[in-house]
XYZ file of C-alpha atoms in Angstrom:
717
model
C 0.000 0.000 0.000
C 0.984 3.604 -0.365
C 2.973 5.570 2.162
C 0.051 7.980 2.143
C -1.816 8.098 5.464
C -4.911 7.364 3.403
C -4.053 3.702 3.784
C -1.408 3.873 6.506
C 0.259 0.632 5.508
C 3.790 1.849 4.937
C 6.449 2.681 7.490
C 7.881 5.397 5.289
C 11.231 6.962 6.048
C 10.663 10.538 4.942
C 12.482 12.964 7.221
C 10.251 15.348 9.136
C 10.816 19.082 9.020
C 12.957 20.503 11.867
C 9.894 22.162 13.383
C 7.978 18.889 13.387
C 10.930 16.954 14.772
C 11.260 19.409 17.626
C 7.732 18.557 18.735
C 8.399 14.823 18.962
C 8.539 13.686 22.609
C 11.495 11.482 23.459
C 9.420 9.233 25.746
C 7.008 8.118 22.992
C 8.542 5.290 20.928
C 6.072 5.802 18.096
C 7.625 9.159 17.263
C 10.939 7.647 16.191
C 11.957 4.906 13.817
C 12.579 1.632 15.649
C 16.213 0.810 16.336
C 15.515 -2.945 16.294
C 16.381 -5.179 13.338
C 14.415 -4.350 10.177
C 12.577 -1.652 12.208
C 10.722 -4.325 14.167
C 8.385 -2.492 16.596
C 9.389 -1.826 20.212
C 6.419 -3.739 21.607
C 7.985 -3.623 25.070
C 7.946 0.179 25.111
C 4.669 1.003 23.356
C 1.764 1.912 25.631
C -1.831 2.646 24.708
C -1.380 6.249 25.865
C 1.230 6.742 23.139
C -1.173 6.293 20.236
C -3.365 9.398 20.544
C -0.438 11.870 20.642
C 1.260 10.046 17.751
C -1.938 10.131 15.687
C -2.512 13.837 16.360
C 1.068 14.837 15.645
C 1.217 12.499 12.647
C -1.860 14.000 11.016
C -0.645 17.561 11.632
C 2.830 16.763 10.324
C 1.434 14.999 7.284
C -0.845 17.919 6.410
C 2.204 20.194 6.442
C 3.908 17.807 4.043
C 0.836 17.719 1.790
C 0.524 21.497 1.769
C 4.202 21.815 0.857
C 3.696 19.495 -2.109
C 0.454 21.153 -3.222
C 1.798 24.709 -2.857
C 5.169 24.046 -4.475
C 5.706 26.957 -6.923
C 7.755 24.732 -9.211
C 6.047 22.813 -12.006
C 5.006 19.303 -10.954
C 7.561 16.569 -11.514
C 7.661 12.894 -10.652
C 10.114 13.650 -7.838
C 8.483 16.720 -6.281
C 4.948 15.307 -6.394
C 4.675 11.522 -6.674
C 7.871 10.598 -4.825
C 7.159 13.301 -2.262
C 3.771 11.689 -1.650
C 5.402 8.265 -1.360
C 7.699 9.613 1.342
C 5.025 11.488 3.279
C 3.158 10.381 6.403
C 6.012 8.508 8.096
C 4.879 9.060 11.700
C 1.167 8.605 11.054
C 1.692 5.478 8.967
C 3.922 3.844 11.572
C 1.527 4.603 14.431
C -1.545 3.442 12.518
C 0.038 0.201 11.304
C 1.106 -0.770 14.816
C -2.182 0.269 16.403
C -4.298 -1.514 13.811
C -2.342 -4.709 14.261
C -2.432 -4.636 18.059
C -6.095 -3.708 18.157
C -6.906 -6.726 15.982
C -4.743 -9.207 17.857
C -5.115 -8.099 21.479
C -7.652 -5.335 21.999
C -8.782 -3.850 25.319
C -11.119 -1.101 26.470
C -8.522 1.637 25.918
C -7.822 0.463 22.376
C -11.511 0.151 21.593
C -12.025 3.761 22.677
C -9.049 4.980 20.648
C -10.383 3.100 17.624
C -13.842 4.634 17.974
C -12.532 8.143 18.655
C -10.064 8.251 15.774
C -11.967 6.439 13.000
C -13.846 9.599 11.897
C -10.696 11.712 12.376
C -8.734 9.434 10.070
C -11.533 9.563 7.503
C -11.459 13.366 7.631
C -7.683 13.362 7.303
C -7.868 11.094 4.264
C -10.359 13.454 2.690
C -8.117 16.433 3.442
C -5.414 14.753 1.371
C -7.410 13.144 -1.406
C -9.824 16.053 -1.956
C -7.109 18.747 -2.030
C -7.672 20.388 -5.439
C -4.161 21.803 -5.821
C -2.586 18.462 -4.983
C -4.793 16.616 -7.459
C -4.041 19.206 -10.150
C -0.360 18.321 -9.885
C -1.055 14.585 -10.049
C -3.430 15.128 -12.966
C -0.818 17.129 -14.877
C 1.704 14.328 -14.513
C -0.855 11.712 -15.494
C -1.723 13.535 -18.712
C 1.943 13.732 -19.701
C 3.113 10.421 -18.255
C 4.506 9.108 -21.541
C 6.889 12.073 -21.792
C 8.307 11.833 -18.255
C 11.017 9.311 -19.130
C 9.885 6.850 -16.461
C 10.406 3.113 -16.354
C 7.375 0.821 -16.316
C 7.069 0.826 -12.525
C 7.325 4.619 -12.318
C 4.731 5.076 -15.041
C 2.352 2.678 -13.301
C 2.872 4.571 -10.037
C 1.674 7.822 -11.630
C -1.319 6.052 -13.154
C -2.288 4.354 -9.896
C -1.997 7.576 -7.899
C -4.264 9.294 -10.400
C -6.798 6.460 -10.190
C -6.690 6.574 -6.404
C -7.395 10.316 -6.291
C -10.201 10.099 -8.841
C -11.864 7.200 -7.019
C -11.636 9.154 -3.767
C -13.655 11.988 -5.336
C -10.989 14.418 -6.540
C -13.051 15.288 -9.642
C -16.204 16.133 -7.675
C -17.551 19.640 -7.222
C -16.938 21.382 -3.894
C -20.505 20.679 -2.811
C -20.127 17.018 -3.746
C -16.818 16.829 -1.889
C -18.503 18.099 1.245
C -21.105 15.363 0.870
C -18.298 12.831 0.403
C -16.654 14.016 3.633
C -19.899 13.480 5.529
C -20.376 9.983 4.089
C -16.798 8.972 4.862
C -16.942 10.244 8.445
C -20.221 8.467 9.192
C -19.020 5.273 7.491
C -15.829 5.206 9.529
C -17.696 5.601 12.791
C -20.242 2.912 11.910
C -17.517 0.540 10.703
C -15.808 0.691 14.067
C -19.099 0.082 15.863
C -19.801 -2.935 13.651
C -16.382 -4.501 14.327
C -16.592 -3.962 18.061
C -20.110 -5.412 18.150
C -18.923 -8.533 16.323
C -16.170 -9.167 18.873
C -18.434 -8.404 21.835
C -21.172 -10.684 20.478
C -18.854 -13.618 19.892
C -17.815 -13.407 23.539
C -21.332 -12.707 24.844
C -22.869 -15.606 22.884
C -20.686 -18.357 24.359
C -22.777 -21.370 25.363
C -22.904 -22.285 29.081
C -23.245 -26.016 29.795
C -24.265 -27.298 33.211
C -22.939 -30.857 33.237
C -19.978 -32.733 31.804
C -22.327 -35.451 30.531
C -23.704 -33.011 27.953
C -20.200 -32.693 26.489
C -20.003 -36.387 25.622
C -17.906 -36.843 22.481
C -15.576 -33.942 23.114
C -11.977 -34.730 24.011
C -10.625 -34.464 27.543
C -8.575 -31.456 26.493
C -11.629 -29.704 25.049
C -13.668 -30.391 28.169
C -10.852 -29.104 30.380
C -10.631 -25.946 28.272
C -14.415 -25.450 28.573
C -14.166 -25.831 32.348
C -11.301 -23.340 32.495
C -13.264 -20.840 30.403
C -16.222 -21.171 32.767
C -13.922 -20.597 35.727
C -12.543 -17.377 34.196
C -16.143 -16.176 33.828
C -16.989 -16.915 37.457
C -19.008 -20.026 36.576
C -17.102 -22.588 38.623
C -18.412 -26.109 38.074
C -19.945 -25.319 34.700
C -18.532 -25.450 31.161
C -18.405 -22.748 28.498
C -18.150 -23.417 24.759
C -16.706 -20.332 23.127
C -17.595 -19.389 19.549
C -15.604 -18.385 16.505
C -16.813 -15.761 14.041
C -18.097 -18.262 11.510
C -21.507 -19.910 11.302
C -20.075 -23.404 11.836
C -18.370 -24.059 15.176
C -15.402 -26.420 15.827
C -17.004 -28.697 18.493
C -20.083 -29.563 16.402
C -18.543 -32.642 14.718
C -17.909 -34.208 18.146
C -20.865 -33.325 20.386
C -23.104 -36.378 20.721
C -25.872 -34.447 22.492
C -28.127 -33.222 19.687
C -29.842 -30.669 21.904
C -26.495 -29.092 22.747
C -25.493 -29.060 19.077
C -28.693 -27.172 18.352
C -27.970 -24.665 21.143
C -24.456 -24.024 19.832
C -25.645 -23.581 16.256
C -28.522 -21.288 17.154
C -26.286 -19.182 19.390
C -23.876 -18.848 16.481
C -26.384 -17.782 13.810
C -28.265 -15.391 16.113
C -25.216 -13.209 16.744
C -25.713 -9.585 15.865
C -29.477 -9.850 15.420
C -30.668 -10.527 18.969
C -31.930 -7.040 19.732
C -29.319 -6.483 22.442
C -26.699 -3.737 22.758
C -24.488 -5.519 20.194
C -27.178 -5.875 17.517
C -25.655 -5.026 14.135
C -28.717 -5.013 11.885
C -29.304 -1.260 12.026
C -25.565 -0.624 11.832
C -25.107 -2.630 8.636
C -28.241 -1.066 7.153
C -26.755 2.396 7.605
C -23.375 1.282 6.273
C -24.952 -0.150 3.117
C -26.971 3.014 2.508
C -23.913 5.225 2.907
C -21.964 3.072 0.455
C -24.776 3.347 -2.071
C -24.836 7.120 -1.598
C -21.100 7.318 -2.210
C -21.318 5.134 -5.317
C -24.132 7.308 -6.717
C -22.142 10.439 -5.939
C -19.268 8.966 -7.958
C -21.568 8.191 -10.872
C -22.065 4.447 -10.340
C -25.411 2.637 -9.991
C -24.321 0.755 -6.858
C -21.379 -0.045 -4.595
C -20.509 -3.283 -6.414
C -20.132 -1.497 -9.758
C -17.842 1.065 -8.132
C -15.660 -1.517 -6.358
C -15.413 -4.019 -9.195
C -14.327 -1.477 -11.786
C -10.907 -1.375 -10.093
C -10.589 -5.141 -9.616
C -9.187 -7.976 -11.684
C -12.761 -9.078 -12.450
C -13.588 -5.630 -13.827
C -17.386 -5.767 -13.886
C -20.441 -6.856 -11.927
C -21.427 -9.047 -14.858
C -18.143 -10.985 -14.771
C -18.528 -11.743 -11.067
C -22.198 -12.668 -11.359
C -21.428 -14.964 -14.279
C -18.674 -16.824 -12.443
C -20.655 -17.218 -9.214
C -23.741 -18.175 -11.199
C -21.849 -21.004 -12.900
C -20.779 -22.430 -9.558
C -23.956 -22.148 -7.478
C -26.169 -24.812 -9.154
C -23.410 -27.441 -9.163
C -22.494 -26.653 -5.550
C -26.064 -26.973 -4.259
C -26.638 -30.135 -6.293
C -23.548 -31.681 -4.698
C -24.616 -30.494 -1.245
C -27.985 -32.198 -1.686
C -26.285 -35.449 -2.686
C -24.135 -35.174 0.425
C -27.234 -34.439 2.513
C -28.870 -37.612 1.225
C -25.886 -39.613 2.515
C -26.127 -37.894 5.890
C -29.870 -38.509 6.104
C -29.336 -42.172 5.294
C -26.789 -42.368 8.117
C -29.273 -40.736 10.519
C -32.032 -43.142 9.473
C -29.799 -46.200 9.965
C -28.595 -45.064 13.377
C -32.065 -44.216 14.642
C -33.476 -47.515 13.368
C -30.664 -49.411 15.103
C -31.594 -47.694 18.365
C -35.291 -48.367 17.824
C -36.034 -44.648 17.828
C -37.867 -42.483 15.284
C -35.682 -40.748 12.737
C -35.406 -36.995 12.339
C -34.750 -34.562 9.522
C -31.197 -33.380 8.916
C -30.698 -29.856 10.326
C -27.735 -27.440 10.074
C -26.509 -28.429 13.535
C -26.361 -32.069 12.408
C -24.265 -31.570 9.283
C -20.758 -31.474 10.742
C -21.545 -34.281 13.205
C -22.879 -36.730 10.616
C -20.320 -35.667 8.022
C -17.645 -37.013 10.323
C -19.578 -40.256 10.678
C -19.982 -40.598 6.912
C -16.336 -39.719 6.369
C -15.321 -42.403 8.847
C -17.694 -44.862 7.218
C -16.475 -44.136 3.655
C -12.792 -43.586 4.324
C -12.327 -45.256 7.735
C -10.872 -42.227 9.471
C -11.896 -39.033 11.192
C -10.149 -35.851 12.293
C -9.444 -37.321 15.732
C -7.119 -39.868 14.086
C -5.202 -37.142 12.267
C -4.668 -34.671 15.090
C -1.923 -36.585 16.963
C 0.222 -36.221 13.825
C -0.278 -32.467 13.595
C 1.448 -30.874 16.581
C 1.357 -27.144 15.904
C 4.995 -26.074 16.085
C 6.117 -29.171 14.232
C 3.638 -28.399 11.443
C 4.964 -24.851 11.272
C 8.675 -25.630 11.272
C 8.827 -29.027 9.560
C 5.854 -28.473 7.275
C 5.216 -24.852 6.359
C 8.832 -23.702 6.679
C 10.237 -26.905 5.164
C 8.066 -26.490 2.057
C 9.301 -22.908 1.636
C 12.903 -24.082 1.948
C 12.420 -26.801 -0.642
C 10.669 -24.471 -3.058
C 12.520 -21.185 -2.584
C 15.721 -22.007 -0.680
C 14.862 -19.731 2.244
C 15.461 -20.755 5.873
C 13.998 -19.684 9.226
C 15.598 -19.457 12.650
C 13.670 -18.741 15.823
C 14.875 -15.832 17.921
C 13.874 -14.954 21.464
C 15.543 -11.571 21.961
C 12.901 -9.437 20.242
C 9.996 -8.083 22.338
C 6.526 -9.593 21.994
C 3.122 -7.908 22.026
C 1.690 -11.119 23.543
C 3.443 -14.080 25.181
C 1.664 -16.571 22.889
C 3.701 -15.583 19.831
C 6.888 -16.854 18.177
C 9.383 -14.824 16.160
C 11.690 -16.000 13.368
C 14.414 -14.524 11.211
C 14.001 -15.443 7.552
C 17.114 -15.794 5.380
C 17.731 -16.013 1.655
C 19.714 -18.953 0.340
C 22.908 -16.855 0.383
C 22.463 -16.138 4.109
C 21.267 -12.551 3.733
C 18.240 -11.550 5.776
C 14.958 -11.497 3.915
C 12.406 -10.734 6.651
C 11.227 -11.216 10.217
C 8.158 -13.396 10.741
C 5.786 -13.419 13.755
C 3.476 -16.387 14.405
C 0.395 -15.743 16.587
C -1.732 -18.913 16.590
C -4.118 -18.930 19.556
C -7.671 -17.687 19.984
C -8.347 -15.253 22.844
C -11.214 -13.013 23.831
C -9.236 -9.921 22.849
C -8.521 -11.149 19.307
C -10.716 -10.740 16.268
C -11.961 -13.884 14.581
C -10.581 -15.658 11.547
C -7.048 -15.919 10.231
C -5.006 -13.189 8.588
C -1.600 -11.801 7.717
C -0.376 -8.273 8.291
C 2.901 -6.446 7.776
C 4.399 -4.138 10.384
C 7.072 -3.056 7.898
C 6.761 -3.425 4.129
C 9.589 -3.793 1.633
C 10.582 -0.981 -0.699
C 13.794 0.072 -2.406
C 12.879 3.733 -2.012
C 12.730 3.424 1.761
C 15.431 0.791 2.131
C 13.089 -1.514 4.037
C 12.576 -5.258 4.282
C 9.440 -6.994 5.543
C 8.288 -7.628 9.102
C 5.198 -9.784 8.737
C 2.830 -11.703 11.013
C 0.382 -14.602 10.653
C -2.628 -14.963 12.951
C -5.023 -17.858 13.558
C -7.652 -18.661 16.161
C -6.611 -22.141 17.289
C -8.064 -23.102 20.693
C -5.261 -23.005 23.266
C -4.908 -26.226 25.289
C -4.318 -26.350 29.013
C -0.773 -25.719 30.213
C 1.509 -28.639 29.490
C -0.768 -30.124 26.824
C 0.228 -30.232 23.137
C -1.536 -28.114 20.531
C -2.909 -30.660 18.059
C -4.417 -29.305 14.868
C -7.303 -30.252 12.635
C -6.592 -30.636 8.931
C -8.376 -27.319 8.285
C -6.062 -25.594 10.767
C -3.049 -27.143 9.037
C -4.101 -25.917 5.588
C -4.922 -22.493 7.046
C -1.361 -22.304 8.375
C 0.010 -22.989 4.885
C -2.473 -20.468 3.430
C -1.527 -17.608 5.725
C 2.175 -18.246 5.216
C 1.497 -17.896 1.492
C 0.419 -14.313 2.221
C 3.586 -13.754 4.231
C 5.739 -15.120 1.397
C 4.016 -12.612 -0.890
C 5.102 -9.868 1.503
C 8.606 -11.232 2.187
C 9.503 -11.752 -1.478
C 8.402 -8.258 -2.468
C 11.123 -6.649 -4.582
C 9.686 -3.308 -5.686
C 10.962 0.225 -5.764
C 7.948 2.087 -4.408
C 5.992 1.493 -1.160
C 2.709 1.831 -3.035
C 3.318 -1.534 -4.724
C 4.823 -3.485 -1.850
C 3.947 -7.096 -1.110
C 0.220 -7.811 -1.021
C -0.754 -4.388 -2.439
C -2.730 -6.013 -5.241
C -6.453 -6.157 -6.107
C -8.675 -7.917 -3.570
C -9.589 -10.610 -6.074
C -5.900 -11.396 -6.635
C -4.479 -11.171 -3.113
C -5.769 -14.602 -2.050
C -4.304 -16.319 -5.104
C -0.666 -16.803 -3.964
C -1.768 -17.923 -0.500
C -4.155 -20.485 -1.963
C -1.366 -21.852 -4.149
C 0.747 -22.364 -1.027
C -1.946 -24.688 0.383
C -1.002 -27.286 -2.244
C 2.122 -28.204 -0.287
C 0.180 -29.240 2.840
C -0.487 -32.718 1.447
C 2.380 -32.918 -1.036
C 3.846 -36.350 -0.195
C 7.416 -35.292 0.613
C 6.245 -32.325 2.694
C 3.571 -34.251 4.573
C 6.051 -37.021 5.328
C 8.374 -34.459 6.907
C 5.863 -33.085 9.420
C 2.997 -35.581 9.859
C 4.570 -37.398 12.809
C 3.000 -38.547 16.049
C 3.570 -35.959 18.750
C 4.458 -38.614 21.360
C 6.328 -41.305 19.434
C 7.613 -39.425 16.388
C 6.208 -42.225 14.220
C 5.227 -41.076 10.726
C 1.594 -40.982 9.761
C 0.760 -44.458 8.418
C 0.714 -44.605 4.632
C -2.809 -45.984 4.648
C -4.065 -43.038 6.725
C -2.338 -40.599 4.388
C -3.970 -42.329 1.424
C -7.343 -41.942 3.100
C -6.726 -38.222 3.676
C -5.890 -37.736 0.018
C -8.843 -39.841 -1.131
C -11.165 -37.743 1.015
C -9.854 -34.421 -0.347
C -13.094 -33.709 -2.217
C -15.359 -35.029 0.524
C -18.026 -32.526 1.669
C -17.050 -30.022 -1.035
C -20.701 -29.484 -1.940
C -21.241 -28.173 1.583
C -18.012 -26.141 1.631
C -18.709 -24.501 -1.717
C -22.360 -23.824 -0.942
C -21.698 -22.182 2.436
C -18.987 -20.009 0.873
C -21.132 -19.030 -2.116
C -23.974 -18.198 0.265
C -21.829 -15.435 1.734
C -20.223 -14.383 -1.558
C -23.542 -13.997 -3.343
C -25.146 -12.352 -0.303
C -22.340 -9.784 -0.415
C -22.979 -9.101 -4.112
C -26.759 -8.930 -3.640
C -26.506 -6.349 -0.872
C -23.997 -4.207 -2.760
C -25.801 -4.408 -6.098
C -29.126 -3.176 -4.701
C -30.087 0.380 -5.703
C -30.051 2.856 -2.828
C -33.852 3.047 -2.636
C -34.151 -0.750 -2.241
C -31.686 -1.213 0.599
C -33.197 -2.634 3.792
C -33.798 -0.824 7.038
C -32.401 -2.505 10.129
C -35.627 -4.410 10.784
C -35.543 -5.776 7.222
C -31.927 -6.948 7.072
C -32.520 -10.592 7.921
C -35.489 -10.860 5.529
C -33.334 -9.310 2.804
C -30.643 -11.890 3.514
C -33.210 -14.652 3.037
C -34.352 -13.072 -0.237
C -30.741 -12.858 -1.447
C -30.108 -16.545 -0.799
C -33.356 -17.490 -2.542
C -32.523 -15.343 -5.572
C -29.143 -17.057 -5.853
C -30.639 -20.551 -5.522
C -28.756 -20.996 -2.254
C -31.702 -21.051 0.156
C -30.890 -24.586 1.244
C -31.639 -24.752 4.976
C -29.124 -27.449 5.999
C -26.265 -25.313 4.641
C -26.462 -21.721 5.917
C -23.947 -19.155 4.638
C -20.485 -19.188 6.182
C -21.165 -15.702 7.540
C -24.562 -14.124 8.114
C -24.958 -10.403 7.555
C -24.671 -9.114 11.167
C -21.327 -10.883 11.742
C -20.006 -10.749 8.163
C -16.804 -8.916 9.099
C -15.349 -9.187 5.598
C -17.958 -6.890 4.079
C -17.447 -4.340 6.832
C -13.733 -4.310 6.018
C -11.838 -4.460 2.773
C -13.977 -7.168 1.177
C -17.164 -5.135 0.694
C -18.507 -6.326 -2.692
C -15.312 -8.381 -2.763
C -15.889 -11.603 -0.820
C -16.118 -13.349 -4.203
C -12.340 -12.752 -4.314
C -11.593 -16.058 -2.607
C -13.217 -18.148 -5.327
C -12.017 -15.820 -8.107
C -8.487 -16.234 -6.763
C -9.082 -19.969 -6.491
C -9.676 -20.116 -10.244
C -6.177 -18.676 -10.701
C -4.885 -20.983 -7.957
C -6.325 -24.134 -9.549
C -4.810 -23.203 -12.914
C -1.449 -22.520 -11.282
C -1.450 -25.743 -9.269
C -2.236 -27.634 -12.471
C 0.707 -25.898 -14.214
C 3.089 -26.714 -11.350
C 2.004 -30.365 -11.273
C 2.471 -30.645 -15.017
C 5.924 -29.039 -14.834
C 7.710 -31.085 -12.202
C 5.891 -30.186 -8.973
C 8.027 -29.288 -5.969
C 11.200 -27.995 -7.621
C 13.433 -25.017 -7.033
C 12.969 -24.090 -10.668
C 9.208 -23.763 -10.194
C 9.658 -21.905 -6.911
C 12.123 -19.456 -8.404
C 9.800 -18.891 -11.369
C 6.819 -18.188 -9.094
C 8.923 -15.877 -6.921
C 10.470 -13.908 -9.772
C 7.486 -13.563 -12.100
C 4.728 -13.066 -9.533
C 5.445 -13.005 -5.795
C 8.204 -10.395 -6.018
C 6.256 -7.975 -8.201
C 3.591 -6.897 -5.706
C 1.292 -4.406 -7.390
C 3.956 -3.041 -9.749
C 2.378 -4.786 -12.715
C -1.174 -5.548 -13.791
C -2.404 -8.526 -11.726
C -3.864 -10.441 -14.662
C -0.560 -10.050 -16.503
C 1.326 -11.502 -13.536
C -0.780 -14.642 -13.790
C -0.160 -14.837 -17.543
C 3.570 -14.330 -17.011
C 3.666 -17.425 -14.819
C 1.248 -19.828 -16.511
C 1.409 -18.578 -20.089
C -2.344 -18.918 -20.653
C -5.697 -17.357 -19.796
C -7.398 -18.649 -16.617
C -9.931 -21.426 -17.124
C -12.686 -22.426 -14.709
C -12.462 -26.201 -15.316
C -9.506 -26.830 -12.951
C -11.480 -25.209 -10.118
C -14.575 -27.312 -10.810
C -12.428 -30.457 -10.756
C -10.616 -29.384 -7.583
C -13.897 -28.831 -5.736
C -15.461 -32.027 -7.022
C -18.021 -30.117 -9.077
C -16.845 -31.719 -12.334
C -15.297 -35.125 -13.087
C -11.519 -35.414 -12.904
C -10.125 -36.701 -16.224
C -7.114 -38.193 -14.390
C -9.397 -40.243 -12.144
C -11.389 -41.435 -15.147
C -8.178 -42.475 -16.902
C -7.180 -44.548 -13.899
């Protein structure tokens, strides 16, 4: 992302003016560049009280920089305008990057208040930069003469992308329209913070309290102990608390034998954000959607989706609708076939017990899927977990694959400060021994951490700034009791490979300008490299290196591995349908005209209408996220949640190319690194894909991968 405070993703190194420097307090570590390796943050020195002063001073300092650029009496040049913008906002960017990361990983009441207080201030500051007419005039002048500036391809693209960014922020609007834009942005920022805080509060408030251990039958001893410990921390000694994740499906559901408890857990999960309590998000999301539609109309677009998708790899609403529309019927058809198998299992079990059968419900799916999986493939997740000890998976799986493919190595270090004790830090080295990056691993769920899994960079690479990457991966793996091993599910293993794919994208960045660094690519491209990295999770030589019993060190039996690989497409009808439910819900909400958007009381009915319109109103498979806790569409994936499957099309094509060209080889790794991973956003995203594969993306490999079309290789065998 740009060094501009608009995005606040860069830790730019522009030198402040003497007057600004004189105002920087020596006791606030945010005011100075970190002295640690690669500018790794001084987590041991940073206090919550430091953020407000750094934000205030950073915005004031940045506005002085912007005014100096805009008021420069000299004619605009690449150096005095574009490069000056790239170097601006050093203090504000550093403070915002660190705060945003800490607030997401380990929030508290002070951070929540700072977030709420400063969200509208940051929106106003962004507008002060992006809606500055004199500044835009300089950028516009350079854009119109870009071919005569003597720039290389990356420099030319930088001018073009800056111009696009200003225009899409409203730089071409009239003064009256700009004032309206400022109002919309300020209100949106405030509501966005409220939505995010409500989601976190609801996930904690909706935890399910269980009275007796008998109700937890089926759960492991470690899970039961963790539930007891959670109850104890909540002052519920003698009871058990099942905490929730911010997805519709919940991890314990495959194991809980008590159907009534499964129903309670499921219903608690899907009710979040629409219960009419202080954390209800229905009115909040209604207002957010209406403001987005207003902004899109102000910019001359019929709806938010049209505005967002114009600057994506997909390009148009029609392209996204067409792709999702091709997938939905096949996904639901497969899900219904899977449901028939589950219903047959229910009927057999109930008949064997001499009890009446019952209809498959959403809270039954995960439970009976495990039974069917065990019946068809003679294994379940419980058999796999002893072979997936967390740190072993990381170091001898994820890291080992990266070494085999790219030649890089990792070494744990314990001298750098941590923002939370449950994190690990590693130096990352190139094959020649030079340092490439620093990597932070933050695996465990906690009440102060937002849901899901993600990567972020504290420092991004750029030649202009002389920086290398400091990156972090985050998951929400339940933490076991002290002294117990952390044993992963297969989904948690593949997520670890996925998130490290994002970090590799950041680490391998080799660009000149901060604007293009690392993962600064379109939303519907950013998931592509990380999805490709998932392919190594079950690559035979990689799996053999890490899938070892945590107690004995014995390798996973070959027959169990074969079963895992045979079951790769199991339950893909469900997985694709629940994902598409959210992706198409996102598009439906953001393609509605402003006058058809729902009020708060109509949000859930509108969600139901969206799923019906998409042919995804299949009760046993609810969407992966329902509207009131759909954090993606409150953040950067608004009208962009389709990006995961769009990227997966590119991923499936790329995996096919790699398999057809030798698989796990240094040659393939070096090609992927040099043609794609290292380029960041410095080149058109579609062209990066073409540079690697040599052909246009095709949807067939994705359909085969997800079991939605027959695999020619399987037929040949």
